Amino acid sequence: MNNKEPLPALTSRTVQVGRRQIFISETGVGHPLLMLHGGGAGASGLSNYSRNIESLARQFRVIVVDMPGYGRSTKGVDRKDPFGDLAGAMLGLLDTLNISSAHVVGNSLGGACALRMALDAPGRVSALVLMGPGGVNTTRSLPTPGLKLLLDYYNGEGPTLAKITRFIRDYLVYDGSQVSDEMIRERFEASIDSQVVAAPPLRRPTGIPRFSRWDFTRDSRLKHCQVPTLVLWGADDKVNRPSGGEALRSRMPDCNLYLFSRTGHWVQWERADEFNSVTLAFLASRTAR
């Protein structure tokens, strides 16, 4: 599809996947591209990728998901193995949509889900684009201040506008002045949904976790994963350490790494034009004709 042709209208619907209802939005034509958002309070698919969908849909059938626990999808995620639970749900979604193989783009928690999909079912993932993914070196150092804020958002006094404002403006992005009050208010309102408060999707693990479930660098399958991978990381990420990019590049057989200067945890939003260009070039070269 060339840039002058109008895109198909963005359509949204809810899909039954096992016991869950998964909310998805679609546009574009071509090879399927599954887009998975981050795990911050109040996150959702469309808000996470508001600056990317149109560009990517010029070349791909873009499917933007509200992952379980978020947005308009069923709440609740397995705290003992959240990455595995989410990956299983997304593979089930591909089954329901009759998609045998898809490119997968994932930001933060969505990146962890995408990488787990590639480890659990490599034949289903034709290429990976990971932006500051979770679950990398997490058992090798203490959590960052940004990650602590994210994991503790529902603890103590519970969710507040001040908490989410501090997280987004001071930790999520490099330049907090670029984030509107309206966006923060929307995220806050989504974060206090009664079902989310009753079962927050992203919290600290319970008991003594299996390290391989929480840290991909402890998973022996990583060094055998042949899925073509592009890792994008903000050099000033305060949530997931940028050193995680080299940890993946050095372990995965077909992994490319791109660091963005003066960029925080939200590469696809903070550096949207460059993200779109780099991602399109990478995926186009990994798409069967």
Tab-separated table of N, CA and C in Angstrom, residues 95-186:
chain	number	residue	atom	x	y	z
A	95	ASP	N	-4.469	-18.002	17.245
A	95	ASP	CA	-5.268	-19.170	16.848
A	95	ASP	C	-6.692	-18.750	16.481
A	96	THR	N	-7.290	-17.941	17.334
A	96	THR	CA	-8.675	-17.512	17.118
A	96	THR	C	-8.811	-16.716	15.821
A	97	LEU	N	-7.784	-15.934	15.495
A	97	LEU	CA	-7.805	-15.127	14.279
A	97	LEU	C	-7.303	-15.897	13.055
A	98	ASN	N	-7.008	-17.185	13.241
A	98	ASN	CA	-6.502	-18.036	12.151
A	98	ASN	C	-5.209	-17.484	11.536
A	99	ILE	N	-4.334	-17.004	12.411
A	99	ILE	CA	-3.036	-16.487	11.985
A	99	ILE	C	-1.967	-17.487	12.376
A	100	SER	N	-1.279	-18.032	11.385
A	100	SER	CA	-0.264	-19.048	11.674
A	100	SER	C	1.034	-18.436	12.163
A	101	SER	N	1.364	-17.222	11.666
A	101	SER	CA	2.624	-16.576	12.025
A	101	SER	C	2.466	-15.074	11.914
A	102	ALA	N	3.048	-14.341	12.849
A	102	ALA	CA	2.932	-12.882	12.851
A	102	ALA	C	4.234	-12.255	13.315
A	103	HIS	N	4.511	-11.044	12.820
A	103	HIS	CA	5.513	-10.204	13.457
A	103	HIS	C	4.909	-9.724	14.775
A	104	VAL	N	5.755	-9.550	15.788
A	104	VAL	CA	5.257	-9.083	17.084
A	104	VAL	C	6.112	-7.924	17.567
A	105	VAL	N	5.454	-6.808	17.870
A	105	VAL	CA	6.092	-5.631	18.446
A	105	VAL	C	5.648	-5.527	19.897
A	106	GLY	N	6.593	-5.341	20.811
A	106	GLY	CA	6.229	-5.268	22.220
A	106	GLY	C	7.026	-4.225	22.972
A	107	ASN	N	6.335	-3.435	23.777
A	107	ASN	CA	6.948	-2.401	24.604
A	107	ASN	C	6.895	-2.822	26.065
A	108	SER	N	8.042	-2.843	26.751
A	108	SER	CA	8.111	-3.108	28.185
A	108	SER	C	7.493	-4.472	28.529
A	109	LEU	N	6.378	-4.505	29.268
A	109	LEU	CA	5.712	-5.773	29.562
A	109	LEU	C	5.302	-6.481	28.275
A	110	GLY	N	4.840	-5.702	27.284
A	110	GLY	CA	4.498	-6.285	25.993
A	110	GLY	C	5.705	-6.892	25.313
A	111	GLY	N	6.890	-6.297	25.524
A	111	GLY	CA	8.114	-6.876	24.989
A	111	GLY	C	8.453	-8.201	25.648
A	112	ALA	N	8.239	-8.278	26.954
A	112	ALA	CA	8.465	-9.541	27.659
A	112	ALA	C	7.501	-10.612	27.151
A	113	CYS	N	6.248	-10.228	26.943
A	113	CYS	CA	5.258	-11.160	26.401
A	113	CYS	C	5.677	-11.630	25.009
A	114	ALA	N	6.113	-10.691	24.161
A	114	ALA	CA	6.516	-11.033	22.797
A	114	ALA	C	7.702	-11.993	22.788
A	115	LEU	N	8.684	-11.719	23.634
A	115	LEU	CA	9.862	-12.582	23.679
A	115	LEU	C	9.498	-13.967	24.201
A	116	ARG	N	8.613	-14.025	25.165
A	116	ARG	CA	8.169	-15.331	25.677
A	116	ARG	C	7.412	-16.094	24.594
A	117	MET	N	6.634	-15.402	23.773
A	117	MET	CA	5.962	-16.056	22.650
A	117	MET	C	6.983	-16.704	21.720
A	118	ALA	N	8.065	-15.972	21.440
A	118	ALA	CA	9.087	-16.491	20.535
A	118	ALA	C	9.825	-17.682	21.123
A	119	LEU	N	9.965	-17.732	22.439
A	119	LEU	CA	10.623	-18.871	23.080
A	119	LEU	C	9.687	-20.070	23.168
A	120	ASP	N	8.417	-19.819	23.465
A	120	ASP	CA	7.458	-20.917	23.630
A	120	ASP	C	6.992	-21.487	22.299
A	121	ALA	N	6.870	-20.627	21.282
A	121	ALA	CA	6.337	-21.069	19.985
A	121	ALA	C	7.052	-20.315	18.863
A	122	PRO	N	8.340	-20.586	18.646
A	122	PRO	CA	9.120	-19.797	17.672
A	122	PRO	C	8.560	-19.818	16.261
A	123	GLY	N	7.872	-20.883	15.890
A	123	GLY	CA	7.302	-20.948	14.554
A	123	GLY	C	6.149	-20.003	14.336
A	124	ARG	N	5.607	-19.461	15.405
A	124	ARG	CA	4.456	-18.549	15.299
A	124	ARG	C	4.891	-17.086	15.197
A	125	VAL	N	6.157	-16.795	15.487
A	125	VAL	CA	6.646	-15.417	15.509
A	125	VAL	C	7.674	-15.258	14.387
A	126	SER	N	7.313	-14.485	13.358
A	126	SER	CA	8.188	-14.335	12.190
A	126	SER	C	9.281	-13.297	12.412
A	127	ALA	N	9.059	-12.336	13.295
A	127	ALA	CA	10.073	-11.347	13.652
A	127	ALA	C	9.629	-10.641	14.922
A	128	LEU	N	10.609	-10.138	15.670
A	128	LEU	CA	10.349	-9.453	16.934
A	128	LEU	C	10.915	-8.040	16.897
A	129	VAL	N	10.150	-7.084	17.421
A	129	VAL	CA	10.668	-5.754	17.716
A	129	VAL	C	10.353	-5.486	19.185
A	130	LEU	N	11.393	-5.301	19.995
A	130	LEU	CA	11.243	-5.162	21.439
A	130	LEU	C	11.740	-3.794	21.871
A	131	MET	N	10.898	-3.027	22.561
A	131	MET	CA	11.292	-1.710	23.051
A	131	MET	C	11.401	-1.749	24.567
A	132	GLY	N	12.630	-1.646	25.077
A	132	GLY	CA	12.847	-1.657	26.521
A	132	GLY	C	12.114	-2.783	27.202
A	133	PRO	N	12.245	-4.028	26.702
A	133	PRO	CA	11.415	-5.120	27.222
A	133	PRO	C	11.679	-5.427	28.690
A	134	GLY	N	10.624	-5.872	29.371
A	134	GLY	CA	10.775	-6.330	30.740
A	134	GLY	C	11.409	-7.710	30.771
A	135	GLY	N	11.804	-8.128	31.957
A	135	GLY	CA	12.312	-9.480	32.128
A	135	GLY	C	13.722	-9.698	31.629
A	136	VAL	N	14.534	-8.645	31.569
A	136	VAL	CA	15.917	-8.786	31.113
A	136	VAL	C	16.859	-8.328	32.232
A	137	ASN	N	17.665	-9.249	32.733
A	137	ASN	CA	18.602	-8.980	33.843
A	137	ASN	C	17.882	-8.614	35.143
A	138	THR	N	16.626	-8.947	35.265
A	138	THR	CA	15.855	-8.539	36.437
A	138	THR	C	16.306	-9.223	37.718
A	139	THR	N	16.961	-10.371	37.608
A	139	THR	CA	17.419	-11.070	38.815
A	139	THR	C	18.897	-10.814	39.079
A	140	ARG	N	19.508	-9.940	38.316
A	140	ARG	CA	20.944	-9.698	38.449
A	140	ARG	C	21.265	-8.356	39.106
A	141	SER	N	20.247	-7.563	39.394
A	141	SER	CA	20.444	-6.281	40.076
A	141	SER	C	19.127	-5.862	40.706
A	142	LEU	N	19.182	-4.865	41.585
A	142	LEU	CA	17.973	-4.377	42.234
A	142	LEU	C	17.097	-3.636	41.224
A	143	PRO	N	15.790	-3.607	41.434
A	143	PRO	CA	14.909	-2.879	40.517
A	143	PRO	C	15.283	-1.402	40.454
A	144	THR	N	15.072	-0.797	39.287
A	144	THR	CA	15.291	0.631	39.149
A	144	THR	C	14.225	1.393	39.941
A	145	PRO	N	14.492	2.659	40.273
A	145	PRO	CA	13.452	3.456	40.948
A	145	PRO	C	12.158	3.518	40.142
A	146	GLY	N	12.274	3.612	38.810
A	146	GLY	CA	11.076	3.664	37.980
A	146	GLY	C	10.267	2.383	38.054
A	147	LEU	N	10.951	1.245	38.033
A	147	LEU	CA	10.249	-0.033	38.119
A	147	LEU	C	9.603	-0.204	39.495
A	148	LYS	N	10.275	0.268	40.538
A	148	LYS	CA	9.689	0.196	41.875
A	148	LYS	C	8.374	0.984	41.934
A	149	LEU	N	8.374	2.175	41.349
A	149	LEU	CA	7.147	2.963	41.324
A	149	LEU	C	6.041	2.239	40.584
A	150	LEU	N	6.400	1.628	39.472
A	150	LEU	CA	5.410	0.919	38.659
A	150	LEU	C	4.821	-0.256	39.436
A	151	LEU	N	5.686	-1.046	40.076
A	151	LEU	CA	5.221	-2.235	40.796
A	151	LEU	C	4.448	-1.896	42.061
A	152	ASP	N	4.716	-0.712	42.646
A	152	ASP	CA	4.088	-0.346	43.914
A	152	ASP	C	2.911	0.613	43.749
A	153	TYR	N	2.480	0.852	42.518
A	153	TYR	CA	1.448	1.848	42.266
A	153	TYR	C	0.173	1.558	43.053
A	154	TYR	N	-0.183	0.294	43.177
A	154	TYR	CA	-1.437	-0.060	43.862
A	154	TYR	C	-1.236	-0.356	45.350
A	155	ASN	N	-0.010	-0.236	45.832
A	155	ASN	CA	0.265	-0.488	47.246
A	155	ASN	C	0.069	0.783	48.065
A	156	GLY	N	0.207	0.655	49.377
A	156	GLY	CA	0.108	1.810	50.260
A	156	GLY	C	-1.233	2.491	50.159
A	157	GLU	N	-1.222	3.774	49.848
A	157	GLU	CA	-2.466	4.541	49.752
A	157	GLU	C	-3.261	4.204	48.503
A	158	GLY	N	-2.688	3.382	47.621
A	158	GLY	CA	-3.371	3.020	46.390
A	158	GLY	C	-3.103	4.033	45.291
A	159	PRO	N	-3.777	3.889	44.152
A	159	PRO	CA	-3.523	4.766	43.014
A	159	PRO	C	-3.952	6.204	43.277
A	160	THR	N	-3.118	7.146	42.883
A	160	THR	CA	-3.452	8.562	42.980
A	160	THR	C	-2.962	9.270	41.716
A	161	LEU	N	-3.560	10.410	41.448
A	161	LEU	CA	-3.144	11.203	40.297
A	161	LEU	C	-1.696	11.662	40.459
A	162	ALA	N	-1.307	11.991	41.681
A	162	ALA	CA	0.072	12.438	41.931
A	162	ALA	C	1.064	11.325	41.622
A	163	LYS	N	0.736	10.101	42.006
A	163	LYS	CA	1.625	8.955	41.750
A	163	LYS	C	1.832	8.738	40.262
A	164	ILE	N	0.745	8.704	39.519
A	164	ILE	CA	0.867	8.392	38.099
A	164	ILE	C	1.521	9.551	37.342
A	165	THR	N	1.274	10.780	37.801
A	165	THR	CA	1.922	11.933	37.181
A	165	THR	C	3.428	11.861	37.382
A	166	ARG	N	3.844	11.539	38.587
A	166	ARG	CA	5.282	11.431	38.871
A	166	ARG	C	5.913	10.332	38.034
A	167	PHE	N	5.251	9.178	37.933
A	167	PHE	CA	5.813	8.070	37.160
A	167	PHE	C	5.963	8.450	35.688
A	168	ILE	N	4.921	9.005	35.101
A	168	ILE	CA	4.958	9.303	33.665
A	168	ILE	C	5.929	10.437	33.359
A	169	ARG	N	5.834	11.528	34.104
A	169	ARG	CA	6.648	12.701	33.771
A	169	ARG	C	8.112	12.543	34.196
A	170	ASP	N	8.366	11.860	35.312
A	170	ASP	CA	9.739	11.785	35.827
A	170	ASP	C	10.467	10.502	35.464
A	171	TYR	N	9.726	9.445	35.104
A	171	TYR	CA	10.382	8.154	34.893
A	171	TYR	C	10.070	7.504	33.549
A	172	LEU	N	8.875	7.708	33.010
A	172	LEU	CA	8.511	7.015	31.774
A	172	LEU	C	9.206	7.614	30.555
A	173	VAL	N	9.294	8.937	30.505
A	173	VAL	CA	9.848	9.605	29.324
A	173	VAL	C	11.030	10.485	29.725
A	174	TYR	N	11.824	10.838	28.727
A	174	TYR	CA	12.994	11.693	28.968
A	174	TYR	C	12.580	13.122	29.278
A	175	ASP	N	11.602	13.637	28.536
A	175	ASP	CA	11.139	15.008	28.702
A	175	ASP	C	9.663	14.999	29.081
A	176	GLY	N	9.399	15.088	30.370
A	176	GLY	CA	8.033	14.994	30.868
A	176	GLY	C	7.135	16.117	30.417
A	177	SER	N	7.707	17.243	29.991
A	177	SER	CA	6.873	18.360	29.548
A	177	SER	C	6.129	18.045	28.262
A	178	GLN	N	6.560	16.999	27.557
A	178	GLN	CA	5.902	16.621	26.307
A	178	GLN	C	4.607	15.844	26.539
A	179	VAL	N	4.367	15.403	27.764
A	179	VAL	CA	3.175	14.612	28.087
A	179	VAL	C	2.075	15.547	28.576
A	180	SER	N	0.933	15.490	27.933
A	180	SER	CA	-0.165	16.394	28.270
A	180	SER	C	-0.871	15.975	29.557
A	181	ASP	N	-1.478	16.953	30.196
A	181	ASP	CA	-2.297	16.661	31.375
A	181	ASP	C	-3.442	15.724	30.997
A	182	GLU	N	-3.974	15.895	29.790
A	182	GLU	CA	-5.085	15.055	29.336
A	182	GLU	C	-4.677	13.586	29.262
A	183	MET	N	-3.486	13.317	28.731
A	183	MET	CA	-3.017	11.941	28.653
A	183	MET	C	-2.858	11.336	30.043
A	184	ILE	N	-2.302	12.109	30.954
A	184	ILE	CA	-2.114	11.604	32.320
A	184	ILE	C	-3.464	11.335	32.975
A	185	ARG	N	-4.410	12.231	32.778
A	185	ARG	CA	-5.736	12.040	33.356
A	185	ARG	C	-6.410	10.786	32.797
A	186	GLU	N	-6.264	10.551	31.491
A	186	GLU	CA	-6.841	9.350	30.887
A	186	GLU	C	-6.215	8.089	31.473
